[in-house]
mmCIF file of C-alpha atoms and ligand atoms in Angstrom:
data_model
loop_
_atom_site.group_PDB
_atom_site.id
_atom_site.type_symbol
_atom_site.label_atom_id
_atom_site.label_comp_id
_atom_site.label_asym_id
_atom_site.label_seq_id
_atom_site.Cartn_x
_atom_site.Cartn_y
_atom_site.Cartn_z
ATOM 1 C CA MET A 125 53.267 -205.095 229.307
ATOM 2 C CA GLU A 126 50.574 -207.182 227.678
ATOM 3 C CA ILE A 127 52.992 -209.972 226.661
ATOM 4 C CA CYS A 128 53.430 -211.183 230.230
ATOM 5 C CA ARG A 129 49.741 -212.000 230.633
ATOM 6 C CA ASP A 130 49.385 -213.631 227.240
ATOM 7 C CA THR A 131 50.834 -217.094 227.865
ATOM 8 C CA GLU A 132 48.365 -218.914 225.663
ATOM 9 C CA ALA A 133 49.014 -216.736 222.616
ATOM 10 C CA LEU A 134 52.752 -217.015 223.216
ATOM 11 C CA ASN A 135 52.521 -220.810 223.260
ATOM 12 C CA ILE A 136 50.703 -220.775 219.926
ATOM 13 C CA MET A 137 53.313 -218.445 218.405
ATOM 14 C CA ILE A 138 56.117 -220.690 219.643
ATOM 15 C CA LYS A 139 54.435 -223.775 218.194
ATOM 16 C CA GLU A 140 53.924 -222.112 214.821
ATOM 17 C CA ALA A 141 57.512 -220.891 214.737
ATOM 18 C CA TYR A 142 58.762 -224.292 215.794
ATOM 19 C CA GLN A 143 57.040 -225.850 212.771
ATOM 20 C CA GLN A 144 59.277 -223.727 210.548
ATOM 21 C CA ALA A 145 62.476 -225.152 212.007
ATOM 22 C CA LYS A 146 62.133 -228.302 209.915
ATOM 23 C CA PHE A 147 62.615 -226.238 206.752
ATOM 24 C CA GLY A 148 65.972 -224.955 207.975
ATOM 25 C CA LYS A 149 69.480 -226.341 208.392
ATOM 26 C CA VAL A 150 72.165 -225.672 211.003
ATOM 27 C CA ALA A 151 75.306 -223.884 209.768
ATOM 28 C CA ASP A 152 78.091 -226.343 208.993
ATOM 29 C CA TYR A 153 80.764 -224.215 207.312
ATOM 30 C CA ILE A 154 82.104 -223.702 210.839
ATOM 31 C CA PRO A 155 82.395 -227.386 211.824
ATOM 32 C CA ALA A 156 81.636 -226.860 215.541
ATOM 33 C CA LEU A 157 78.310 -225.160 214.721
ATOM 34 C CA SER A 158 77.044 -228.285 212.932
ATOM 35 C CA TRP A 159 76.668 -230.056 216.295
ATOM 36 C CA ALA A 160 73.715 -227.835 217.280
ATOM 37 C CA ASN A 161 70.293 -229.425 217.666
ATOM 38 C CA PRO A 162 68.077 -227.944 214.903
ATOM 39 C CA GLU A 163 64.968 -228.577 216.992
ATOM 40 C CA THR A 164 65.866 -226.098 219.702
ATOM 41 C CA LEU A 165 63.900 -222.878 220.109
ATOM 42 C CA SER A 166 64.180 -220.539 223.058
ATOM 43 C CA LEU A 167 62.962 -217.020 223.709
ATOM 44 C CA ALA A 168 63.489 -214.385 226.376
ATOM 45 C CA ILE A 169 61.828 -210.990 226.559
ATOM 46 C CA TYR A 170 63.275 -208.519 229.044
ATOM 47 C CA GLU A 171 61.798 -205.256 230.178
ATOM 48 C CA GLY A 172 64.427 -203.639 232.314
ATOM 49 C CA LYS A 173 63.898 -205.257 235.680
ATOM 50 C CA SER A 174 62.828 -208.780 234.835
ATOM 51 C CA MET A 175 62.100 -211.271 232.096
ATOM 52 C CA ILE A 176 58.462 -210.736 231.149
ATOM 53 C CA ALA A 177 58.212 -213.818 228.985
ATOM 54 C CA THR A 178 60.359 -216.876 228.349
ATOM 55 C CA ALA A 179 59.943 -220.082 226.366
ATOM 56 C CA GLY A 180 62.117 -223.135 225.831
ATOM 57 C CA ASP A 181 65.373 -223.672 227.678
ATOM 58 C CA THR A 182 66.534 -220.077 228.149
ATOM 59 C CA SER A 183 69.691 -221.157 229.969
ATOM 60 C CA GLU A 184 71.011 -222.979 226.891
ATOM 61 C CA THR A 185 74.037 -221.137 225.511
ATOM 62 C CA PHE A 186 75.158 -220.508 221.937
ATOM 63 C CA THR A 187 77.781 -218.313 220.301
ATOM 64 C CA LEU A 188 77.156 -214.730 219.238
ATOM 65 C CA GLN A 189 78.657 -215.061 215.742
ATOM 66 C CA SER A 190 77.552 -212.014 213.728
ATOM 67 C CA ILE A 191 75.603 -210.552 216.655
ATOM 68 C CA SER A 192 79.040 -209.615 218.009
ATOM 69 C CA LYS A 193 79.422 -207.174 215.097
ATOM 70 C CA VAL A 194 77.004 -204.704 216.692
ATOM 71 C CA LEU A 195 78.988 -204.766 219.925
ATOM 72 C CA THR A 196 82.411 -204.327 218.358
ATOM 73 C CA LEU A 197 80.948 -201.476 216.319
ATOM 74 C CA ALA A 198 79.842 -199.770 219.545
ATOM 75 C CA MET A 199 83.303 -200.244 221.029
ATOM 76 C CA ALA A 200 85.089 -198.897 217.957
ATOM 77 C CA LEU A 201 82.781 -195.858 217.941
ATOM 78 C CA MET A 202 83.547 -195.253 221.617
ATOM 79 C CA ASP A 203 87.267 -195.849 221.016
ATOM 80 C CA ILE A 204 87.957 -193.773 217.919
ATOM 81 C CA GLY A 205 84.752 -191.849 217.150
ATOM 82 C CA GLU A 206 82.469 -191.666 214.122
ATOM 83 C CA ASP A 207 84.950 -189.994 211.781
ATOM 84 C CA GLY A 208 87.582 -192.617 212.473
ATOM 85 C CA VAL A 209 85.207 -195.554 212.038
ATOM 86 C CA PHE A 210 83.417 -194.300 208.935
ATOM 87 C CA SER A 211 86.618 -193.356 207.164
ATOM 88 C CA ARG A 212 87.266 -197.107 206.942
ATOM 89 C CA VAL A 213 83.788 -198.641 206.696
ATOM 90 C CA GLY A 214 80.635 -197.399 204.959
ATOM 91 C CA MET A 215 76.981 -197.033 205.952
ATOM 92 C CA GLU A 216 75.138 -198.710 203.080
ATOM 93 C CA PRO A 217 73.424 -202.104 202.815
ATOM 94 C CA THR A 218 74.905 -204.415 200.192
ATOM 95 C CA GLY A 219 72.139 -206.803 199.124
ATOM 96 C CA ASP A 220 74.858 -209.482 199.009
ATOM 97 C CA PRO A 221 75.503 -212.439 201.343
ATOM 98 C CA PHE A 222 77.348 -211.526 204.560
ATOM 99 C CA ASN A 223 80.628 -213.096 203.484
ATOM 100 C CA SER A 224 80.682 -211.747 199.929
ATOM 101 C CA ILE A 225 83.861 -210.241 198.520
ATOM 102 C CA ILE A 226 82.357 -208.857 195.325
ATOM 103 C CA LYS A 227 81.702 -205.213 196.278
ATOM 104 C CA LEU A 228 85.185 -204.836 197.739
ATOM 105 C CA GLU A 229 86.508 -205.210 194.221
ATOM 106 C CA THR A 230 83.865 -203.313 192.305
ATOM 107 C CA HIS A 231 83.742 -200.264 194.621
ATOM 108 C CA THR A 232 86.379 -197.559 194.704
ATOM 109 C CA PRO A 233 87.822 -196.798 197.193
ATOM 110 C CA SER A 234 87.875 -200.398 198.350
ATOM 111 C CA LYS A 235 86.195 -199.941 201.701
ATOM 112 C CA PRO A 236 83.584 -202.375 203.067
ATOM 113 C CA LEU A 237 80.058 -201.070 202.555
ATOM 114 C CA ASN A 238 78.903 -201.523 206.169
ATOM 115 C CA PRO A 239 80.022 -202.932 209.550
ATOM 116 C CA MET A 240 77.494 -205.807 209.577
ATOM 117 C CA ILE A 241 79.038 -207.781 206.693
ATOM 118 C CA ASN A 242 82.161 -209.805 207.414
ATOM 119 C CA ALA A 243 84.521 -207.449 205.555
ATOM 120 C CA GLY A 244 83.172 -204.450 207.473
ATOM 121 C CA ALA A 245 83.239 -206.301 210.784
ATOM 122 C CA LEU A 246 86.864 -207.308 210.255
ATOM 123 C CA ALA A 247 87.703 -203.651 209.622
ATOM 124 C CA VAL A 248 85.847 -202.642 212.796
ATOM 125 C CA THR A 249 87.540 -205.320 214.917
ATOM 126 C CA ASP A 250 90.864 -203.947 213.655
ATOM 127 C CA MET A 251 89.925 -200.574 215.213
ATOM 128 C CA ILE A 252 89.410 -201.820 218.786
ATOM 129 C CA LYS A 253 91.976 -200.378 221.164
ATOM 130 C CA GLY A 254 94.399 -202.600 223.054
ATOM 131 C CA ASN A 255 97.981 -203.806 222.774
ATOM 132 C CA THR A 256 97.276 -207.518 222.442
ATOM 133 C CA VAL A 257 94.471 -209.834 221.318
ATOM 134 C CA GLU A 258 93.918 -210.734 224.997
ATOM 135 C CA GLU A 259 93.596 -207.093 226.014
ATOM 136 C CA LYS A 260 91.129 -206.292 223.209
ATOM 137 C CA LEU A 261 89.083 -209.419 223.883
ATOM 138 C CA GLY A 262 89.143 -208.649 227.612
ATOM 139 C CA ARG A 263 87.697 -205.209 226.893
ATOM 140 C CA LEU A 264 84.941 -206.717 224.730
ATOM 141 C CA LEU A 265 84.083 -209.265 227.431
ATOM 142 C CA ALA A 266 84.020 -206.547 230.119
ATOM 143 C CA PHE A 267 81.605 -204.550 227.918
ATOM 144 C CA ILE A 268 79.361 -207.628 227.509
ATOM 145 C CA HIS A 269 79.511 -208.305 231.265
ATOM 146 C CA GLU A 270 78.310 -204.779 231.916
ATOM 147 C CA LEU A 271 75.527 -205.011 229.312
ATOM 148 C CA THR A 272 74.216 -208.309 230.692
ATOM 149 C CA GLY A 273 75.147 -208.111 234.365
ATOM 150 C CA ASN A 274 76.575 -211.601 233.788
ATOM 151 C CA SER A 275 80.288 -211.698 234.489
ATOM 152 C CA ALA A 276 80.518 -215.422 233.760
ATOM 153 C CA ILE A 277 80.278 -214.831 230.003
ATOM 154 C CA THR A 278 83.346 -215.896 228.043
ATOM 155 C CA TYR A 279 84.173 -217.343 224.627
ATOM 156 C CA ASN A 280 83.861 -220.965 223.577
ATOM 157 C CA ASN A 281 87.373 -222.039 222.644
ATOM 158 C CA GLU A 282 86.230 -225.069 220.646
ATOM 159 C CA VAL A 283 84.010 -222.931 218.394
ATOM 160 C CA ALA A 284 86.687 -220.231 218.082
ATOM 161 C CA THR A 285 89.354 -222.765 217.089
ATOM 162 C CA SER A 286 86.994 -224.541 214.701
ATOM 163 C CA GLU A 287 86.294 -221.262 212.907
ATOM 164 C CA PHE A 288 89.911 -220.043 213.032
ATOM 165 C CA GLU A 289 91.123 -223.237 211.342
ATOM 166 C CA THR A 290 88.566 -223.037 208.537
ATOM 167 C CA ALA A 291 88.176 -219.257 208.038
ATOM 168 C CA ASP A 292 89.868 -219.082 204.653
ATOM 169 C CA LEU A 293 87.228 -216.816 203.162
ATOM 170 C CA ASN A 294 87.438 -214.366 206.074
ATOM 171 C CA ARG A 295 91.236 -214.576 205.827
ATOM 172 C CA SER A 296 91.080 -213.573 202.176
ATOM 173 C CA LEU A 297 88.750 -210.667 202.979
ATOM 174 C CA ALA A 298 91.180 -209.513 205.667
ATOM 175 C CA TYR A 299 94.249 -209.765 203.405
ATOM 176 C CA PHE A 300 92.384 -207.875 200.686
ATOM 177 C CA LEU A 301 91.574 -205.133 203.194
ATOM 178 C CA LYS A 302 95.169 -204.983 204.367
ATOM 179 C CA GLN A 303 96.405 -204.569 200.801
ATOM 180 C CA HIS A 304 94.002 -201.622 200.482
ATOM 181 C CA ARG A 305 95.101 -200.163 203.847
ATOM 182 C CA VAL A 306 91.654 -200.534 205.431
ATOM 183 C CA VAL A 307 93.134 -202.748 208.156
ATOM 184 C CA SER A 308 96.620 -202.574 209.610
ATOM 185 C CA SER A 309 96.899 -205.417 212.181
ATOM 186 C CA ASP A 310 98.718 -208.653 211.654
ATOM 187 C CA ILE A 311 96.036 -210.715 209.857
ATOM 188 C CA GLU A 312 96.414 -213.867 211.967
ATOM 189 C CA CYS A 313 95.989 -211.769 215.145
ATOM 190 C CA LEU A 314 92.956 -210.064 213.611
ATOM 191 C CA LEU A 315 91.442 -213.438 212.692
ATOM 192 C CA GLU A 316 92.130 -214.744 216.204
ATOM 193 C CA LEU A 317 90.309 -211.799 217.763
ATOM 194 C CA TYR A 318 87.448 -211.937 215.239
ATOM 195 C CA THR A 319 86.840 -215.675 215.673
ATOM 196 C CA LYS A 320 86.969 -215.322 219.469
ATOM 197 C CA GLN A 321 84.510 -212.407 219.446
ATOM 198 C CA CYS A 322 82.172 -214.536 217.274
ATOM 199 C CA ALA A 323 82.563 -217.431 219.739
ATOM 200 C CA VAL A 324 81.445 -215.477 222.825
ATOM 201 C CA GLU A 325 78.839 -217.701 224.430
ATOM 202 C CA VAL A 326 75.518 -216.334 225.715
ATOM 203 C CA SER A 327 71.959 -217.427 226.492
ATOM 204 C CA CYS A 328 68.859 -215.833 225.014
ATOM 205 C CA GLU A 329 68.344 -214.111 228.378
ATOM 206 C CA ASP A 330 71.748 -212.444 227.990
ATOM 207 C CA LEU A 331 70.790 -211.360 224.461
ATOM 208 C CA ALA A 332 67.491 -209.927 225.667
ATOM 209 C CA LYS A 333 69.347 -207.847 228.255
ATOM 210 C CA ILE A 334 71.827 -206.492 225.720
ATOM 211 C CA ALA A 335 68.939 -205.691 223.366
ATOM 212 C CA PHE A 336 67.164 -203.827 226.135
ATOM 213 C CA VAL A 337 70.126 -201.509 226.689
ATOM 214 C CA ILE A 338 70.456 -200.858 222.946
ATOM 215 C CA GLY A 339 66.713 -200.195 222.687
ATOM 216 C CA ASN A 340 66.672 -197.849 225.650
ATOM 217 C CA GLU A 341 69.237 -195.220 224.722
ATOM 218 C CA GLY A 342 72.185 -197.208 226.015
ATOM 219 C CA ARG A 343 71.028 -197.096 229.635
ATOM 220 C CA SER A 344 70.866 -199.982 232.041
ATOM 221 C CA VAL A 345 67.757 -199.756 234.183
ATOM 222 C CA GLU A 346 69.252 -202.249 236.604
ATOM 223 C CA THR A 347 72.355 -200.204 237.374
ATOM 224 C CA ASP A 348 70.976 -196.811 236.337
ATOM 225 C CA ARG A 349 74.096 -196.249 234.248
ATOM 226 C CA THR A 350 74.607 -195.147 230.658
ATOM 227 C CA ILE A 351 76.688 -197.931 229.143
ATOM 228 C CA ILE A 352 76.496 -196.738 225.533
ATOM 229 C CA PRO A 353 76.215 -193.041 224.578
ATOM 230 C CA LEU A 354 72.834 -192.194 223.038
ATOM 231 C CA HIS A 355 74.149 -191.326 219.572
ATOM 232 C CA ILE A 356 76.025 -194.640 219.405
ATOM 233 C CA SER A 357 72.979 -196.670 220.459
ATOM 234 C CA ARG A 358 71.141 -194.918 217.602
ATOM 235 C CA ILE A 359 73.810 -195.898 215.099
ATOM 236 C CA MET A 360 73.647 -199.503 216.337
ATOM 237 C CA LYS A 361 69.855 -199.662 215.916
ATOM 238 C CA THR A 362 70.077 -198.078 212.487
ATOM 239 C CA PHE A 363 72.566 -200.651 211.194
ATOM 240 C CA MET A 364 70.505 -203.431 212.800
ATOM 241 C CA THR A 365 67.511 -202.174 210.820
ATOM 242 C CA THR A 366 69.245 -201.642 207.472
ATOM 243 C CA CYS A 367 71.795 -204.487 207.523
ATOM 244 C CA GLY A 368 71.215 -206.643 210.636
ATOM 245 C CA MET A 369 69.556 -209.589 208.912
ATOM 246 C CA TYR A 370 72.100 -209.707 206.052
ATOM 247 C CA ASN A 371 70.533 -209.601 202.590
ATOM 248 C CA ALA A 372 67.087 -210.288 204.088
ATOM 249 C CA SER A 373 67.060 -206.968 205.983
ATOM 250 C CA GLY A 374 64.555 -205.258 203.665
ATOM 251 C CA GLU A 375 61.991 -208.048 203.852
ATOM 252 C CA PHE A 376 62.537 -208.334 207.602
ATOM 253 C CA ALA A 377 61.953 -204.582 208.022
ATOM 254 C CA ILE A 378 58.607 -204.943 206.267
ATOM 255 C CA LYS A 379 57.484 -208.128 208.016
ATOM 256 C CA VAL A 380 58.873 -207.434 211.509
ATOM 257 C CA GLY A 381 60.198 -203.878 211.703
ATOM 258 C CA ILE A 382 62.280 -204.298 214.881
ATOM 259 C CA PRO A 383 66.009 -203.390 214.795
ATOM 260 C CA SER A 384 67.568 -206.867 214.969
ATOM 261 C CA LYS A 385 70.840 -208.685 214.459
ATOM 262 C CA SER A 386 71.237 -212.360 213.720
ATOM 263 C CA GLY A 387 74.139 -214.783 213.818
ATOM 264 C CA VAL A 388 74.752 -218.097 212.047
ATOM 265 C CA SER A 389 74.595 -219.954 215.357
ATOM 266 C CA GLY A 390 70.841 -219.238 215.220
ATOM 267 C CA GLY A 391 70.693 -216.317 217.637
ATOM 268 C CA ILE A 392 68.672 -213.179 217.001
ATOM 269 C CA MET A 393 68.852 -210.069 219.181
ATOM 270 C CA ALA A 394 65.943 -207.656 218.685
ATOM 271 C CA ALA A 395 65.852 -204.196 220.313
ATOM 272 C CA VAL A 396 62.475 -202.474 220.438
ATOM 273 C CA PRO A 397 63.148 -198.731 220.852
ATOM 274 C CA HIS A 398 61.866 -197.666 224.287
ATOM 275 C CA GLY A 399 60.490 -201.179 224.672
ATOM 276 C CA PRO A 400 61.541 -204.695 225.525
ATOM 277 C CA GLY A 401 64.730 -206.478 224.530
ATOM 278 C CA ILE A 402 64.222 -209.835 222.831
ATOM 279 C CA GLY A 403 66.656 -212.746 222.605
ATOM 280 C CA ILE A 404 65.953 -215.836 220.505
ATOM 281 C CA PHE A 405 67.889 -219.007 219.794
ATOM 282 C CA GLY A 406 66.851 -221.388 217.024
ATOM 283 C CA PRO A 407 69.801 -222.902 215.127
ATOM 284 C CA ALA A 408 67.946 -224.098 212.007
ATOM 285 C CA LEU A 409 68.748 -221.424 209.408
ATOM 286 C CA ASP A 410 67.292 -220.375 206.082
ATOM 287 C CA GLU A 411 69.459 -220.051 202.970
ATOM 288 C CA LYS A 412 70.544 -216.520 203.924
ATOM 289 C CA GLY A 413 71.779 -217.611 207.342
ATOM 290 C CA ASN A 414 68.941 -216.357 209.573
ATOM 291 C CA SER A 415 67.147 -218.486 212.192
ATOM 292 C CA ILE A 416 64.040 -219.637 210.381
ATOM 293 C CA ALA A 417 61.939 -220.236 213.509
ATOM 294 C CA GLY A 418 63.383 -217.112 215.136
ATOM 295 C CA MET A 419 62.236 -214.897 212.285
ATOM 296 C CA LYS A 420 58.765 -216.438 212.280
ATOM 297 C CA LEU A 421 58.493 -215.898 216.030
ATOM 298 C CA LEU A 422 59.563 -212.262 215.744
ATOM 299 C CA GLU A 423 57.055 -211.714 212.964
ATOM 300 C CA SER A 424 54.233 -213.069 215.163
ATOM 301 C CA LEU A 425 55.365 -211.036 218.187
ATOM 302 C CA ALA A 426 55.703 -207.823 216.169
ATOM 303 C CA HIS A 427 52.260 -208.356 214.698
ATOM 304 C CA ARG A 428 50.433 -209.193 217.892
ATOM 305 C CA TYR A 429 52.039 -206.527 220.085
ATOM 306 C CA ASP A 430 52.502 -203.862 217.415
ATOM 307 C CA LEU A 431 56.268 -203.733 217.843
ATOM 308 C CA SER A 432 57.253 -202.453 214.389
ATOM 309 C CA ILE A 433 59.038 -199.106 214.490
ATOM 310 C CA PHE A 434 57.502 -198.126 211.167
HETATM 311 N N1 LIG B 262 81.802 -216.112 212.453
HETATM 312 C C1 LIG B 262 80.931 -216.094 211.327
HETATM 313 C C2 LIG B 262 81.667 -215.784 210.049
HETATM 314 O O1 LIG B 262 82.471 -214.927 210.013
HETATM 315 C C3 LIG B 262 79.830 -215.112 211.558
HETATM 316 C C4 LIG B 262 78.901 -215.014 210.393
HETATM 317 C C5 LIG B 262 77.470 -214.803 210.768
HETATM 318 O O2 LIG B 262 77.019 -215.016 211.865
HETATM 319 N N2 LIG B 262 76.736 -214.432 209.748
HETATM 320 O O3 LIG B 262 81.456 -216.394 209.049
#
């Protein structure tokens, strides 16, 4: 692919994106995330056998946060099927911030509008099969190990605990959902699993590899195995496109047009259908919670290499 021979252009794109970071702010509502260095920016682009482009310190790790929502969705779909999942969570974008409670009250029946907002993700996490939090988390980690080929990946306990102790808004969403029979687990166990899934620690190279599998029909080129059934990888990409960048998904679809999912740690995972997987880490966020430099970088990449799906 062209990108690998285009080092000079890539350096310019990185510099321009980097300039944007000063307009952003690291997330601090989860105390442990506030320790991130806002001036970090790293990028990895993977094309099935190798990284075709990297920039910054690609070994630096960060937590998945909302990026985990795409992966738990895939697991729930594999565990209980489409009918089971979509009887408890919808398919529509909300236009509201990711942690909003408002549409849960104004919509009847009270089911979260999609799996990419916190309410929907909590409902999806509740669907994952397993007898204990450890067993469910172990299954999620095994799935991530297979997607990345990196069996060292685990969760960051400090970040998980920091979020668990301060997750009062997510707790209220979960209790609301339990009252309306959308979730059935013990809420503290659900919150433990959810905060641990959000705290799974990866590098942008790991993200690029996961994105590659999602972009390429769920198949790993490295192992020649189908890790995610085709129809599920399609559902994942569709939600990434319609809801993956929270309430900035519409603008992002116009400016970038690559199915992507971001997290408040500053990660963005972008899956070009039948193309490369892209992982970015830039913890300075805009007011909607997306990596400000990461979005700028994706916009430049999409433009220069014609990566939009539209
Ligand atoms: N763990 C975070 C939360 O629930 C994830 C949010 C995000 O990345 N947007 O608030």
